[in-house]
PDB file of N, CA, C and O in Angstrom:
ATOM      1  N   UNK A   2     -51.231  21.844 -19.574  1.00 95.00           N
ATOM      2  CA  UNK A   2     -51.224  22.146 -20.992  1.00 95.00           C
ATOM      3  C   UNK A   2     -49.795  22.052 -21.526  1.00 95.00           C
ATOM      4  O   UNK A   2     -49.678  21.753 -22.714  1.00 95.00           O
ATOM      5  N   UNK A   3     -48.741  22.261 -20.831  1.00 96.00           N
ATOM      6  CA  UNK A   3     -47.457  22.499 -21.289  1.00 96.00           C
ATOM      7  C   UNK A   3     -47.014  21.081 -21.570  1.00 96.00           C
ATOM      8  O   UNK A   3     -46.369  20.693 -22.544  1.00 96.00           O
ATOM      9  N   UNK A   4     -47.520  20.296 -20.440  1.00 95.00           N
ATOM     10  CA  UNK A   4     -47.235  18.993 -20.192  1.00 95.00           C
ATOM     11  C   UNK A   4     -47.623  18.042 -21.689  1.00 95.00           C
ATOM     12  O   UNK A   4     -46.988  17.253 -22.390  1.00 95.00           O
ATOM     13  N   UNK A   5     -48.541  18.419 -21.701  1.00 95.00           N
ATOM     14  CA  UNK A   5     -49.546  18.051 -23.328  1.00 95.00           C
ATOM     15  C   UNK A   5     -48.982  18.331 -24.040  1.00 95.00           C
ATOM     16  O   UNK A   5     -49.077  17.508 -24.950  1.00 95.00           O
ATOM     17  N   UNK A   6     -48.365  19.056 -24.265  1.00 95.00           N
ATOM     18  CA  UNK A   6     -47.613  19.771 -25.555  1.00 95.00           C
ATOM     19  C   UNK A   6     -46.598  19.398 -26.041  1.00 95.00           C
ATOM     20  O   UNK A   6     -46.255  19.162 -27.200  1.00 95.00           O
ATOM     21  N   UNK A   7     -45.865  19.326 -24.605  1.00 95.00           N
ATOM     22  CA  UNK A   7     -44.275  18.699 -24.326  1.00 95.00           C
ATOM     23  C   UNK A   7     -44.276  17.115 -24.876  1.00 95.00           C
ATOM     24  O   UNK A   7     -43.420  16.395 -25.391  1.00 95.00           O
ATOM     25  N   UNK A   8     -45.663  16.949 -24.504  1.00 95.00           N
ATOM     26  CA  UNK A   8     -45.536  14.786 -24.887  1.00 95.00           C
ATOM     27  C   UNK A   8     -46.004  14.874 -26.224  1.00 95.00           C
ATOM     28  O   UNK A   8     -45.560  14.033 -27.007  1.00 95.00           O
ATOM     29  N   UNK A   9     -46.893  15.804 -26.691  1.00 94.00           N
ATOM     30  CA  UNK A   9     -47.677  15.201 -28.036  1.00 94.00           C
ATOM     31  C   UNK A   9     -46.943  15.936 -28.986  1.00 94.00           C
ATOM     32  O   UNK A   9     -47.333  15.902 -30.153  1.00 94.00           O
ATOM     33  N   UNK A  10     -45.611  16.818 -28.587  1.00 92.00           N
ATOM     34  CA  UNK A  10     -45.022  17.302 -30.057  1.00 92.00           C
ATOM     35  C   UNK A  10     -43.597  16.417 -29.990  1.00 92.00           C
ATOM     36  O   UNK A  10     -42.682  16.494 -30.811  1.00 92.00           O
ATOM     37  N   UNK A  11     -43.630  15.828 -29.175  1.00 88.00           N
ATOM     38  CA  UNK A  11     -42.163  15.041 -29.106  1.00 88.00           C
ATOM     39  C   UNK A  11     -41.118  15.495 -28.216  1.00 88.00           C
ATOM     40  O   UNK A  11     -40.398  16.439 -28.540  1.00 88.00           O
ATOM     41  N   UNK A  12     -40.994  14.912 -27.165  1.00 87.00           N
ATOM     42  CA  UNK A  12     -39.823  15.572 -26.116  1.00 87.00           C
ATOM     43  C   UNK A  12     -38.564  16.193 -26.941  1.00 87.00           C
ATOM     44  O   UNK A  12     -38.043  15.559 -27.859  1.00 87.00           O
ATOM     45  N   UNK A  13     -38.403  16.658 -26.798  1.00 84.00           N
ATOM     46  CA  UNK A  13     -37.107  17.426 -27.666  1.00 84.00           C
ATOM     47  C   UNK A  13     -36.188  18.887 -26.416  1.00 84.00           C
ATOM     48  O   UNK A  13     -36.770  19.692 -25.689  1.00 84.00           O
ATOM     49  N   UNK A  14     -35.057  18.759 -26.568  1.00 86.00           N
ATOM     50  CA  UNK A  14     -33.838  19.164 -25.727  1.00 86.00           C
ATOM     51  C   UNK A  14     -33.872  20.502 -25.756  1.00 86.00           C
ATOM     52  O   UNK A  14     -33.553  21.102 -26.783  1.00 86.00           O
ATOM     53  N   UNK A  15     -34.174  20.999 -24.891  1.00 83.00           N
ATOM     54  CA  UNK A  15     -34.432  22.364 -25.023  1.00 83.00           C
ATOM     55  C   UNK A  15     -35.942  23.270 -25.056  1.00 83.00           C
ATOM     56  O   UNK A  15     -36.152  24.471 -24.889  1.00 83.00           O
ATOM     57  N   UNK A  16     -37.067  21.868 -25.410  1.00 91.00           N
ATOM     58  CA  UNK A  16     -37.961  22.398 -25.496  1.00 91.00           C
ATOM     59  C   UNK A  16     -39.302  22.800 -24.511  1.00 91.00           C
ATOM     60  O   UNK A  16     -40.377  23.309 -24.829  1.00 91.00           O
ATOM     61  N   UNK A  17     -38.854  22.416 -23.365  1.00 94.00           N
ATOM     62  CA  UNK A  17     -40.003  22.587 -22.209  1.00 94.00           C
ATOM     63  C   UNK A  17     -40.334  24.182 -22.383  1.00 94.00           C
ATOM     64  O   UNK A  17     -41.494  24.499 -22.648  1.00 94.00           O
ATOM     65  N   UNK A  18     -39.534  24.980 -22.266  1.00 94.00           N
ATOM     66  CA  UNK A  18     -39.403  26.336 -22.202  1.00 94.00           C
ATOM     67  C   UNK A  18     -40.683  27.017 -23.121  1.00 94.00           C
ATOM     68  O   UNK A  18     -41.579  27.789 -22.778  1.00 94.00           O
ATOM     69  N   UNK A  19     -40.333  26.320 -24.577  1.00 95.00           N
ATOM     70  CA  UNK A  19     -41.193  26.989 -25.425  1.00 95.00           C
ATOM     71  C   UNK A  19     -42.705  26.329 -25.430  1.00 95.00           C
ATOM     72  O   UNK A  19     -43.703  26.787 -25.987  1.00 95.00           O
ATOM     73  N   UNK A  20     -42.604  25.278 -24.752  1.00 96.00           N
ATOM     74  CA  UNK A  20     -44.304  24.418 -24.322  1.00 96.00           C
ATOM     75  C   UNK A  20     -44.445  25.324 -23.342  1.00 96.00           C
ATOM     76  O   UNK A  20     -45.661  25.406 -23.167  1.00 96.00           O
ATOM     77  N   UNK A  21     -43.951  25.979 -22.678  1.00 97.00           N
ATOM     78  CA  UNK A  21     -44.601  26.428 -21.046  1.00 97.00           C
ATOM     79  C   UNK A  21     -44.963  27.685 -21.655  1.00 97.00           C
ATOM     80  O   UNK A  21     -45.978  28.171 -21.155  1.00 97.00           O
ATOM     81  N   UNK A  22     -44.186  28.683 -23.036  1.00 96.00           N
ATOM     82  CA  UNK A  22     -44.673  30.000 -23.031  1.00 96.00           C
ATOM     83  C   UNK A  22     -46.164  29.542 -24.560  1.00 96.00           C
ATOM     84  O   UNK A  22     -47.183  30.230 -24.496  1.00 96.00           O
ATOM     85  N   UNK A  23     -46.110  28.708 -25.447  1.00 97.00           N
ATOM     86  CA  UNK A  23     -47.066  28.140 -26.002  1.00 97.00           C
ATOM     87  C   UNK A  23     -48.395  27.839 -25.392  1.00 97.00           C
ATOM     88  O   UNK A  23     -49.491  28.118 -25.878  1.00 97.00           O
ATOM     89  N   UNK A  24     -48.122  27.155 -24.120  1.00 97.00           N
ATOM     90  CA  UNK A  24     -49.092  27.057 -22.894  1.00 97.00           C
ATOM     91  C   UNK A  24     -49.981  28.532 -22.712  1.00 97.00           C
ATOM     92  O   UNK A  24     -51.165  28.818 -22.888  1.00 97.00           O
ATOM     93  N   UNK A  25     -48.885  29.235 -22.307  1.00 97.00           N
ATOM     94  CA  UNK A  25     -50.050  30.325 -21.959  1.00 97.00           C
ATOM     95  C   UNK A  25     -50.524  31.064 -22.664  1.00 97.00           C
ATOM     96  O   UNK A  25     -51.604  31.547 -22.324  1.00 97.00           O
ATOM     97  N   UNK A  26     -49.765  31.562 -24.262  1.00 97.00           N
ATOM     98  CA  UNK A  26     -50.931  31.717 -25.038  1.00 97.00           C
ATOM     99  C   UNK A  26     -52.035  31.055 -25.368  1.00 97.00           C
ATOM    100  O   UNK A  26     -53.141  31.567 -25.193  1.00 97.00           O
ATOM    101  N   UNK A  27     -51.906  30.033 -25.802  1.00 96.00           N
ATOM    102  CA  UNK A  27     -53.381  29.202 -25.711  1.00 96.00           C
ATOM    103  C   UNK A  27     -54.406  29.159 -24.669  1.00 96.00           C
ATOM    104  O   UNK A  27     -55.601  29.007 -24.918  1.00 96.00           O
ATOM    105  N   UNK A  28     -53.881  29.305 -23.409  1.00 96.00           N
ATOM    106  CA  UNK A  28     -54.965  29.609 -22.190  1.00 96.00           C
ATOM    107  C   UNK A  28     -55.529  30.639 -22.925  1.00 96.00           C
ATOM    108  O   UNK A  28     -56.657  30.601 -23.415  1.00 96.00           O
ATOM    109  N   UNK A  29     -54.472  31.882 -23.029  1.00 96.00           N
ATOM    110  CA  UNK A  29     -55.047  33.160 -22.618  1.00 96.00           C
ATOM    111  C   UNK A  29     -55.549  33.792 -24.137  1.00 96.00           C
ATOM    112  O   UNK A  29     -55.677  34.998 -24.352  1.00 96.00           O
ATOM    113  N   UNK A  30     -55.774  32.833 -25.019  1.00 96.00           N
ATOM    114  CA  UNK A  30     -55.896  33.314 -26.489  1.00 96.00           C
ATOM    115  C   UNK A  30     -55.220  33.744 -27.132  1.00 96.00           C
ATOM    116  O   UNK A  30     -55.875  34.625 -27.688  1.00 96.00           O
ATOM    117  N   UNK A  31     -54.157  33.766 -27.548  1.00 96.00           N
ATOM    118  CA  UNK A  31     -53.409  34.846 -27.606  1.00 96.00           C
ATOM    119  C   UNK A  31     -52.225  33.974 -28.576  1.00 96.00           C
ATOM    120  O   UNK A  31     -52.085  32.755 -28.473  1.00 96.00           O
ATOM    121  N   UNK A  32     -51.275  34.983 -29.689  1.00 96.00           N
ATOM    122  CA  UNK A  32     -50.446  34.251 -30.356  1.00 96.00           C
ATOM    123  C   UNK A  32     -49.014  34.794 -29.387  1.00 96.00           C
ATOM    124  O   UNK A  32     -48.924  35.793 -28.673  1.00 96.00           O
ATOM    125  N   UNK A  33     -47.717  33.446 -29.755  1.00 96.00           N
ATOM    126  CA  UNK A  33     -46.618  33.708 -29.639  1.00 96.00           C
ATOM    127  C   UNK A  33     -45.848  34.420 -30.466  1.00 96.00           C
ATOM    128  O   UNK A  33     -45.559  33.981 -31.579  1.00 96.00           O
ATOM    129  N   UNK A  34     -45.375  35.742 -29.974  1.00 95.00           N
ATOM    130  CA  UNK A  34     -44.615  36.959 -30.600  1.00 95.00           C
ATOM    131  C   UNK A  34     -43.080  36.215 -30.194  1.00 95.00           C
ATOM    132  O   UNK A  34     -42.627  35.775 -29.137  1.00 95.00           O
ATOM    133  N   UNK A  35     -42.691  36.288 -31.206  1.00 94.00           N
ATOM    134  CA  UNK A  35     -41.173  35.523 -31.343  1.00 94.00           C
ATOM    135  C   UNK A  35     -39.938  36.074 -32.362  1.00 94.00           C
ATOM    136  O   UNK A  35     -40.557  36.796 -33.144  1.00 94.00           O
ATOM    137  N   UNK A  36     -38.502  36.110 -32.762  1.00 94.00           N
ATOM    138  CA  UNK A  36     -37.956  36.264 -33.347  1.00 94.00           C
ATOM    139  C   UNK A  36     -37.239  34.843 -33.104  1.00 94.00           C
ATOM    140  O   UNK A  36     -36.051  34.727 -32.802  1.00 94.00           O
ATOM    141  N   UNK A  37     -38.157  33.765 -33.284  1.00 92.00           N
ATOM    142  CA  UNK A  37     -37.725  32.580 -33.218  1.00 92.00           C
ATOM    143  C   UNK A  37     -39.030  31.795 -33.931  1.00 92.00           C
ATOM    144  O   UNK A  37     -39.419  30.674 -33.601  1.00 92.00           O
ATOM    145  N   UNK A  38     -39.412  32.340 -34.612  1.00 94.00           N
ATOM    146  CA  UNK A  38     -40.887  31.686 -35.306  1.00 94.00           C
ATOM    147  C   UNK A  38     -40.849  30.328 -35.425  1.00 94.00           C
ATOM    148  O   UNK A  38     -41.893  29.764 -35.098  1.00 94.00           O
ATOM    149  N   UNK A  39     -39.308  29.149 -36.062  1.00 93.00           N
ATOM    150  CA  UNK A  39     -38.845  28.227 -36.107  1.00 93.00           C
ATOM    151  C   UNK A  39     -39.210  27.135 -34.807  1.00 93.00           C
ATOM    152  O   UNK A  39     -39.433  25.928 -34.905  1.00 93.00           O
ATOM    153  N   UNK A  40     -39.189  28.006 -33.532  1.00 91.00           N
ATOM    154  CA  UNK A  40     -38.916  27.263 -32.791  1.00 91.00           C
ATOM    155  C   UNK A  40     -40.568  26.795 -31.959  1.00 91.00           C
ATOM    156  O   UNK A  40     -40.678  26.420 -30.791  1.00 91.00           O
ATOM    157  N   UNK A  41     -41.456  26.927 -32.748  1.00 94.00           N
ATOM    158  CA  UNK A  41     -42.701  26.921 -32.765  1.00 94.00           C
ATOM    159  C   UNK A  41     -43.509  26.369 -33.700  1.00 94.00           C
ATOM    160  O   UNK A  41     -44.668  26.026 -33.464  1.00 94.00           O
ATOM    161  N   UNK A  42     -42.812  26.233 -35.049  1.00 93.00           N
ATOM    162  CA  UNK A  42     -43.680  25.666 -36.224  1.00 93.00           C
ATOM    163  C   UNK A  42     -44.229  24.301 -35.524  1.00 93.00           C
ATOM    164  O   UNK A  42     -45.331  23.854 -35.843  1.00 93.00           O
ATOM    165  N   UNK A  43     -43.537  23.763 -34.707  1.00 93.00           N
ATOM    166  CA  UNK A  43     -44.079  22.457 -34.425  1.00 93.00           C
ATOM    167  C   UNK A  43     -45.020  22.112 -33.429  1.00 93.00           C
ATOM    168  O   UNK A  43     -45.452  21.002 -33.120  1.00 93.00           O
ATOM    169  N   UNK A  44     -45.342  23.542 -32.847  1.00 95.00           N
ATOM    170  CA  UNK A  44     -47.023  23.400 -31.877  1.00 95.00           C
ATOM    171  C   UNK A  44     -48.217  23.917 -32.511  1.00 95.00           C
ATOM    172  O   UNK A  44     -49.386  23.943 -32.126  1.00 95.00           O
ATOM    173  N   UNK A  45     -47.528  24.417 -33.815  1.00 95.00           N
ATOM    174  CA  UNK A  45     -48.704  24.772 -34.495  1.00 95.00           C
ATOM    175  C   UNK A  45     -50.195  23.894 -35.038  1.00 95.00           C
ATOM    176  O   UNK A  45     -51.314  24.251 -35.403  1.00 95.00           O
ATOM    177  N   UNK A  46     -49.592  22.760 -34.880  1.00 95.00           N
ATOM    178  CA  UNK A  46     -50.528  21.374 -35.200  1.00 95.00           C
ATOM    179  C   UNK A  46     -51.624  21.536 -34.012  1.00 95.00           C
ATOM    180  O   UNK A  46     -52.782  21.427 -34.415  1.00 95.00           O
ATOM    181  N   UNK A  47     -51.461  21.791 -32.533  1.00 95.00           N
ATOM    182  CA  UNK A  47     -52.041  21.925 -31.410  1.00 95.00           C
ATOM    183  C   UNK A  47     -52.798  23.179 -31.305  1.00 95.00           C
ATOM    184  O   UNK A  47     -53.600  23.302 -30.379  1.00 95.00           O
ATOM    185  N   UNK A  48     -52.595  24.293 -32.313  1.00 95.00           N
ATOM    186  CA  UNK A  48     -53.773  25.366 -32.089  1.00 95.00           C
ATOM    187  C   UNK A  48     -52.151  26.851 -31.725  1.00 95.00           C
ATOM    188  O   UNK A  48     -52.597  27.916 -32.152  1.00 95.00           O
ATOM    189  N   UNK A  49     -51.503  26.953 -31.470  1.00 96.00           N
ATOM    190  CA  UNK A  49     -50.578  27.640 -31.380  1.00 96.00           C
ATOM    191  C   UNK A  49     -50.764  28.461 -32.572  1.00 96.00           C
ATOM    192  O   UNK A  49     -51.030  27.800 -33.576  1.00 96.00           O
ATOM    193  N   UNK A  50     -50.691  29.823 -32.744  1.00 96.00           N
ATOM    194  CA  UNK A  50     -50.116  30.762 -33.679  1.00 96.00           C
ATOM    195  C   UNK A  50     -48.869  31.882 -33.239  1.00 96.00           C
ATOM    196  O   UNK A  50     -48.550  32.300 -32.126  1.00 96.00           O
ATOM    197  N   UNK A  51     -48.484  32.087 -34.183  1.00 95.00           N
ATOM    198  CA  UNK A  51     -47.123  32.722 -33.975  1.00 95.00           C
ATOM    199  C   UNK A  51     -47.019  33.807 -34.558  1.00 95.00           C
ATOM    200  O   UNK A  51     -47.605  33.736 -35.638  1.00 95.00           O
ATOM    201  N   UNK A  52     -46.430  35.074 -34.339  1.00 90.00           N
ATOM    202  CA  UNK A  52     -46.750  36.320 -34.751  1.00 90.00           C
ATOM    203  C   UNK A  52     -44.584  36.633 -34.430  1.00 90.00           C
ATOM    204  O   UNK A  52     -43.939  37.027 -33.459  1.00 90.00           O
ATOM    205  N   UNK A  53     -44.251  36.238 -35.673  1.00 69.00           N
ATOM    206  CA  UNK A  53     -42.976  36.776 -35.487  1.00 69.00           C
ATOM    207  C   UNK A  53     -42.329  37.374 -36.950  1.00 69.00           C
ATOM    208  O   UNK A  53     -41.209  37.884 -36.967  1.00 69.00           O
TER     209      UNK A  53
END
């Protein structure tokens, strides 16, 4: 899933990190709690929500 994420939002420098914790909310249902809301607007297209 991270892998998916990582290719279909655009490889970008820095960003594996936030595909791998995006990843497991989406397994596990669940939104990403962040004080980085920014750094997420762009998995939101994939089902991601963000709670920051």
């Amino acid at each position: 899933m991270a892998a998916r994420l990582l290719n279909e939002s655009g490889r970008r420098r820095g960003s594996l990190i936030d595909c791998m914790i995006a990843a497991a909310a989406l397994v596990d249902g669940a939104s990403v709690a962040t004080a980085n809301p920014a750094d997420f607007e762009r998995l939101r297209e994939f089902g991601v929500t963000v709670a920051g």
